[in-house]
Amino acid sequence: MSRIPWKSGMPMSLCSLLLSLLLLTGCGSSAHTTDKSQATPIPTAAPPTTASTNVGPGQHILNTMAQRLDAARTLHGRFSLNSSVATMNGTVETELWKNAPNQSRTEVLQSTLNRVSTGSIAVTDGKHIWQYDAAKKIVYTSLVTNNASTPDTQSKGIAGAAGGESQTLLNIIQTIFDHSNGTLRSPSTSINGKNAADIHVVPQADAASSGATNFNYSGEVYIDTHNQLPLKVVLNINNLGTVTVTIPQLDLNPPLDAHLFSFSAPAGTSTRPLTDSTNSQNANTTGTLTLVQAQRQAGYHLLSIPGDHSEYTLNGVMALGSPGLQTFTLNYMKGNQTFTLAEGKTLANLPGQGQATSVRGTQGAISTRNGLLTLAWTENGLGLHLTGTLTNDEALQIAQLLN
């Protein structure tokens, strides 16, 4: 098992692996997307080229597919998610329209997941965001804000910045396309009647240190050998369950109607600021929590520094991700020194990078990036990342205090 990236300063540890979005009745879910991109067949072995030097055929095919998605000016696709993860067991079907780099519309066509309602929608025109919760009949709105913590993956491929759990899922899948190590398992297999290459994927070893996604997975990406586009993704997430995404339709560079990227609230709905939606979600799954609240939400014991070590102050816990797939980050301070302890089942057994070391009776690794040291290890099925402006000895000493 392995892991992937999301963007430093915002460890989106598989932040909400779900969906949520559909077009309003009468808003026109029938976009015309007639032009389909043409492509040459995928090679079963990668010839030496500038892009594929020193990579195997599987990585070459995966890179080629990701580059095609990233280069698309417009995109229209349908995606079907089936999850066997206990806390999000069910299916969701969504439809996406995207005009690169910053306009997108995602709709939930059908859903059996509790947190995602059929008929929900997320839209951005590049300046505004609208998220329509069909179950609550509320439209959440906000201006688009870009800052240093905004993942650059939001402008790539099937990813987008409209928000909502549906778009979050697509962002995660795009990150897997862009940040996985791929191995050609089979050059020819059948997926829904189409010939496909089976690429086995795991996170790149440097995904965490580069600020990408923080969750552990292995899986298969099936890529159409005719047009070099993905047909299906199967992910096994750190023994928590399997998530399967099938892609029955994916068109690159089709003409899209401009009205897709605007939104009018339907009759009978109320409009609220997007922060209301965020605060509501934080009350249940994310946000700053006390240690007691975090442990109740996690459902398992979180390691922490005992209270009798009064020189350390815990300034709250941040929970990120969907229930059952969360990581919990404890924010500590000692004098003027700050550091964090991120822990969660999705962080367990991630590919190691850095100097091997012994920590709490097990094997760990110490790495340094941008002046920050990270001590990473797995203990009792829980992955832990201790990060801060620490020395090796300080990090190991803090780790020994945890109980």
XYZ file of C-alpha atoms in Angstrom:
403
model
C 0.000 0.000 0.000
C 1.092 3.539 -0.570
C 0.095 7.157 -0.661
C -0.416 10.344 -2.662
C -0.218 14.149 -2.578
C -2.454 17.137 -2.159
C -0.635 20.303 -1.382
C 1.493 21.370 1.460
C -0.102 23.421 4.202
C -3.405 21.722 3.466
C -2.844 17.987 3.942
C -6.054 17.005 2.337
C -5.698 13.390 3.411
C -8.194 12.094 1.038
C -10.255 15.041 2.020
C -13.856 13.924 1.587
C -13.747 11.049 -0.810
C -17.379 11.416 -1.923
C -19.558 13.345 -4.317
C -22.217 16.016 -4.318
C -23.687 17.913 -7.271
C -26.447 17.820 -9.999
C -28.184 20.230 -12.272
C -31.410 21.885 -11.173
C -34.593 20.764 -12.836
C -34.958 22.916 -15.902
C -31.393 24.269 -15.778
C -30.396 22.180 -18.724
C -28.463 19.033 -17.861
C -28.312 18.266 -21.556
C -25.131 19.963 -22.674
C -24.175 19.251 -26.266
C -20.737 17.653 -26.491
C -20.412 16.296 -29.958
C -16.723 16.742 -30.797
C -14.633 13.918 -29.438
C -10.876 14.143 -29.400
C -8.838 11.848 -31.576
C -5.798 9.977 -30.362
C -3.326 7.397 -31.490
C -3.436 3.946 -29.879
C -1.483 3.365 -26.678
C 1.726 1.402 -27.215
C 2.133 -1.802 -25.249
C 5.724 -0.835 -24.602
C 6.993 2.694 -24.217
C 9.569 3.638 -26.848
C 12.353 5.875 -25.602
C 11.191 9.464 -25.964
C 11.882 12.650 -24.089
C 8.767 12.144 -21.960
C 9.303 8.447 -21.268
C 13.072 8.231 -20.718
C 13.845 6.042 -17.722
C 10.214 5.123 -17.099
C 8.540 1.804 -17.777
C 5.640 1.265 -20.180
C 3.045 1.477 -17.406
C 4.296 4.830 -16.164
C 4.529 6.094 -19.736
C 0.895 5.173 -20.434
C -0.233 6.740 -17.148
C 1.755 9.925 -17.825
C 0.395 10.185 -21.372
C -3.181 9.859 -20.136
C -2.663 12.456 -17.389
C -1.052 14.863 -19.855
C -4.013 14.514 -22.247
C -6.442 15.380 -19.456
C -4.301 18.272 -18.222
C -4.029 19.734 -21.740
C -7.774 19.615 -22.476
C -9.401 23.037 -22.876
C -12.911 21.702 -22.216
C -14.169 18.416 -20.842
C -17.440 16.557 -20.367
C -17.720 13.291 -18.487
C -19.889 10.971 -16.416
C -18.527 9.189 -13.364
C -19.984 6.391 -11.243
C -18.566 5.790 -7.756
C -19.134 2.591 -5.814
C -17.694 2.526 -2.297
C -17.472 -0.407 0.117
C -15.832 1.686 2.841
C -17.996 1.138 5.927
C -18.562 4.816 6.689
C -19.490 5.688 3.104
C -21.010 2.565 1.658
C -23.041 3.176 -1.468
C -23.023 4.531 -4.993
C -23.020 7.979 -6.579
C -23.299 8.989 -10.232
C -22.106 12.436 -11.289
C -21.703 14.477 -14.449
C -18.976 17.061 -15.009
C -18.539 19.926 -17.455
C -15.307 21.896 -17.319
C -13.904 24.882 -19.174
C -10.235 25.146 -18.188
C -8.787 26.500 -16.111
C -11.400 27.746 -13.655
C -14.979 27.073 -14.798
C -16.771 23.856 -13.905
C -20.142 22.331 -13.148
C -20.710 19.044 -11.343
C -24.086 17.392 -10.780
C -25.219 14.428 -8.733
C -27.421 12.345 -11.009
C -28.074 9.613 -8.467
C -26.863 8.821 -4.951
C -27.391 6.267 -2.183
C -24.829 7.900 0.132
C -26.281 9.699 3.140
C -24.066 12.763 2.781
C -24.682 13.257 -0.931
C -28.186 14.004 -2.181
C -29.463 13.398 -5.690
C -29.982 16.702 -7.466
C -27.146 18.557 -5.765
C -24.910 20.820 -7.850
C -21.634 22.730 -7.640
C -20.819 25.475 -10.154
C -18.076 28.040 -10.565
C -17.676 30.639 -13.301
C -14.152 31.429 -12.136
C -15.325 34.350 -9.993
C -18.208 32.912 -7.981
C -19.030 29.531 -6.433
C -22.541 28.106 -6.052
C -23.197 24.877 -4.154
C -26.799 23.695 -4.225
C -27.843 21.203 -1.537
C -30.936 19.593 -3.030
C -31.950 17.852 0.202
C -31.844 21.043 2.282
C -32.973 23.313 -0.582
C -30.142 25.717 0.187
C -27.750 27.441 -2.234
C -24.390 28.265 -0.666
C -22.465 31.039 -2.423
C -19.014 32.570 -2.248
C -16.495 34.549 -4.247
C -13.551 32.538 -5.550
C -10.411 33.171 -3.535
C -7.007 31.912 -4.580
C -4.116 31.721 -2.161
C -0.892 29.851 -1.590
C -2.726 26.870 -0.111
C -5.012 26.364 -3.106
C -3.965 23.067 -4.706
C -2.697 23.509 -8.268
C -4.448 20.215 -9.039
C -7.724 22.159 -9.097
C -6.878 23.425 -12.591
C -5.893 20.032 -14.006
C -7.878 17.428 -15.908
C -11.131 16.434 -14.229
C -10.338 18.512 -11.129
C -12.053 21.794 -10.355
C -12.471 24.514 -7.743
C -16.277 24.536 -7.347
C -16.069 22.524 -4.145
C -18.625 20.055 -2.868
C -17.921 16.433 -2.116
C -18.556 15.347 -5.686
C -15.882 17.647 -7.077
C -13.567 16.663 -4.223
C -13.746 13.068 -5.410
C -12.821 14.069 -8.948
C -9.924 16.148 -7.605
C -8.651 13.098 -5.735
C -8.890 10.891 -8.823
C -7.003 13.517 -10.846
C -4.312 13.598 -8.157
C -3.972 9.830 -8.456
C -3.500 10.204 -12.199
C -0.816 12.872 -11.711
C 1.053 11.532 -8.678
C 1.101 7.727 -8.863
C 3.784 5.264 -9.816
C 2.350 3.070 -12.569
C 3.300 -0.476 -13.565
C 1.864 -2.174 -16.648
C 0.018 -5.216 -15.336
C -1.624 -6.107 -18.658
C -1.421 -4.375 -22.064
C -4.835 -5.688 -23.090
C -7.931 -6.344 -21.002
C -11.626 -5.688 -21.601
C -13.514 -2.954 -19.721
C -17.156 -2.500 -20.722
C -16.405 -3.933 -24.152
C -13.391 -1.688 -24.752
C -9.755 -2.741 -24.938
C -7.773 -1.277 -22.062
C -4.312 -1.300 -20.534
C -4.285 -2.269 -16.844
C -1.914 0.003 -14.896
C -1.208 -0.899 -11.267
C -0.803 2.303 -9.237
C 0.644 3.238 -5.864
C 1.511 6.722 -4.550
C 4.852 8.157 -5.503
C 7.379 7.861 -2.679
C 7.877 11.637 -2.501
C 4.158 12.459 -2.591
C 3.916 13.409 1.068
C 7.042 15.519 1.199
C 6.006 17.340 -1.960
C 2.741 18.319 -0.293
C 0.412 16.049 -2.234
C -2.270 13.758 -0.822
C -2.016 12.035 2.497
C -3.685 8.673 2.125
C -2.561 5.140 1.587
C -3.767 3.168 -1.430
C -2.983 0.715 -4.157
C -5.112 -0.039 -7.156
C -5.689 -0.277 -10.874
C -6.261 2.368 -13.533
C -7.703 1.004 -16.780
C -6.857 3.180 -19.793
C -8.532 2.905 -23.199
C -5.882 1.774 -25.689
C -7.646 3.643 -28.509
C -7.985 7.157 -27.129
C -5.661 7.045 -24.094
C -8.411 8.056 -21.647
C -9.337 6.399 -18.333
C -12.211 3.920 -18.278
C -12.119 2.694 -14.688
C -10.245 3.213 -11.411
C -10.208 0.681 -8.559
C -8.599 1.765 -5.272
C -7.964 -0.277 -2.148
C -7.636 2.310 0.604
C -5.356 1.159 3.406
C -7.477 -1.893 4.227
C -10.509 0.336 4.899
C -12.344 -0.758 1.782
C -12.518 -0.454 -1.978
C -13.609 2.517 -4.062
C -14.394 1.881 -7.729
C -14.939 4.679 -10.235
C -16.203 3.796 -13.701
C -16.139 6.419 -16.457
C -18.732 5.563 -19.120
C -18.236 8.893 -20.927
C -15.278 11.255 -21.158
C -14.978 13.718 -24.051
C -12.084 16.133 -24.429
C -12.406 19.562 -26.063
C -16.154 19.446 -26.827
C -18.111 22.691 -27.350
C -19.874 23.679 -24.115
C -22.793 26.046 -23.570
C -21.791 29.099 -21.543
C -24.924 28.829 -19.368
C -23.503 25.689 -17.759
C -21.172 27.888 -15.721
C -23.854 30.191 -14.339
C -26.465 29.444 -11.715
C -29.887 30.714 -10.677
C -31.392 29.539 -7.411
C -34.602 27.569 -8.012
C -37.870 28.706 -6.474
C -38.361 27.702 -2.871
C -34.680 27.688 -1.947
C -32.765 29.926 0.418
C -29.323 31.411 -0.201
C -26.567 31.425 2.401
C -22.831 32.145 2.479
C -20.610 29.159 1.746
C -19.073 29.502 5.219
C -22.394 28.292 6.669
C -21.983 25.025 4.783
C -18.364 24.745 5.885
C -19.256 25.401 9.516
C -22.025 22.811 9.352
C -19.596 20.227 8.005
C -16.993 21.188 10.587
C -19.465 20.460 13.349
C -19.577 16.854 12.193
C -16.451 15.923 10.285
C -13.836 18.659 10.126
C -12.583 21.777 11.841
C -10.862 22.547 15.143
C -11.806 20.101 17.887
C -10.787 19.302 21.425
C -8.848 16.078 21.930
C -11.916 14.469 23.518
C -14.087 15.455 20.543
C -11.455 14.228 18.082
C -11.145 10.833 19.773
C -14.924 10.453 19.842
C -15.052 11.308 16.142
C -12.159 8.989 15.276
C -13.595 6.012 17.126
C -10.125 4.962 18.247
C -7.417 6.195 20.622
C -5.325 9.123 19.395
C -1.795 9.352 20.736
C -1.033 12.643 22.481
C 1.386 14.224 24.943
C 0.168 13.604 28.520
C -1.119 16.623 30.410
C 1.529 16.348 33.126
C 4.084 17.615 30.595
C 2.867 21.173 31.100
C 5.626 22.659 28.965
C 3.630 21.465 25.916
C 0.338 23.182 25.026
C -2.244 21.549 22.743
C -3.928 24.238 20.632
C -6.729 22.134 19.219
C -7.101 19.265 16.767
C -7.896 19.602 13.056
C -9.892 16.797 11.424
C -9.591 16.429 7.663
C -11.378 14.018 5.370
C -14.541 11.950 5.187
C -15.675 9.890 8.193
C -13.605 6.726 8.364
C -10.939 8.260 6.106
C -9.898 11.134 8.331
C -6.556 12.268 9.627
C -6.347 14.200 12.882
C -3.675 16.868 13.303
C -2.780 17.888 16.858
C -1.286 21.395 16.999
C 1.296 21.795 19.769
C 3.367 24.640 21.141
C 6.357 24.629 23.493
C 7.458 28.171 24.230
C 7.916 29.779 20.810
C 8.286 26.413 19.092
C 5.334 24.901 17.237
C 4.884 21.443 15.759
C 2.080 19.152 14.621
C 1.258 15.496 15.083
C -0.880 14.084 12.247
C -2.323 10.646 12.808
C -4.832 8.382 11.149
C -5.370 4.937 9.698
C -5.002 6.294 6.165
C -1.433 7.367 7.008
C -0.341 3.865 8.018
C 2.438 2.093 6.118
C 3.059 4.896 3.659
C 6.156 4.554 1.456
C 9.135 5.666 3.492
C 11.482 8.433 2.476
C 14.459 9.803 4.336
C 16.724 8.414 7.016
C 15.621 5.190 8.696
C 15.368 5.381 12.464
C 13.984 3.454 15.414
C 11.015 5.062 17.150
C 8.809 3.652 19.902
C 9.995 0.122 19.242
C 9.310 0.183 15.513
C 10.897 1.377 12.281
C 10.352 4.967 11.194
C 11.868 7.553 8.875
C 13.093 11.119 9.305
C 13.028 13.553 6.382
C 13.505 17.307 6.039
C 11.824 19.657 3.585
C 11.815 23.465 3.523
C 13.316 23.607 6.994
C 10.687 21.332 8.524
C 11.576 17.917 9.897
C 9.085 15.059 9.706
C 9.312 11.883 11.765
C 6.955 9.255 10.310
C 6.068 5.814 11.602
C 3.196 3.328 11.929
C 2.005 2.003 15.276
C -0.890 -0.399 15.918
C -2.354 0.293 12.481
C -2.146 4.062 12.971
C 0.141 6.234 10.837
C 1.828 9.148 12.623
C 3.683 12.177 11.198
C 5.415 14.510 13.667
C 6.405 17.726 11.852
C 8.052 20.977 12.909
C 11.270 22.966 13.228
C 12.749 20.163 15.283
C 16.051 18.361 15.530
C 16.179 14.584 15.166
C 16.633 14.171 18.915
C 13.778 16.552 19.751
C 11.394 14.692 17.441
C 12.331 11.320 18.907
C 11.991 12.654 22.456
C 8.506 14.012 21.721
C 7.511 10.702 20.134
C 8.527 8.869 23.309
C 6.191 11.074 25.370
C 3.075 10.039 23.460
C 0.505 7.799 25.047
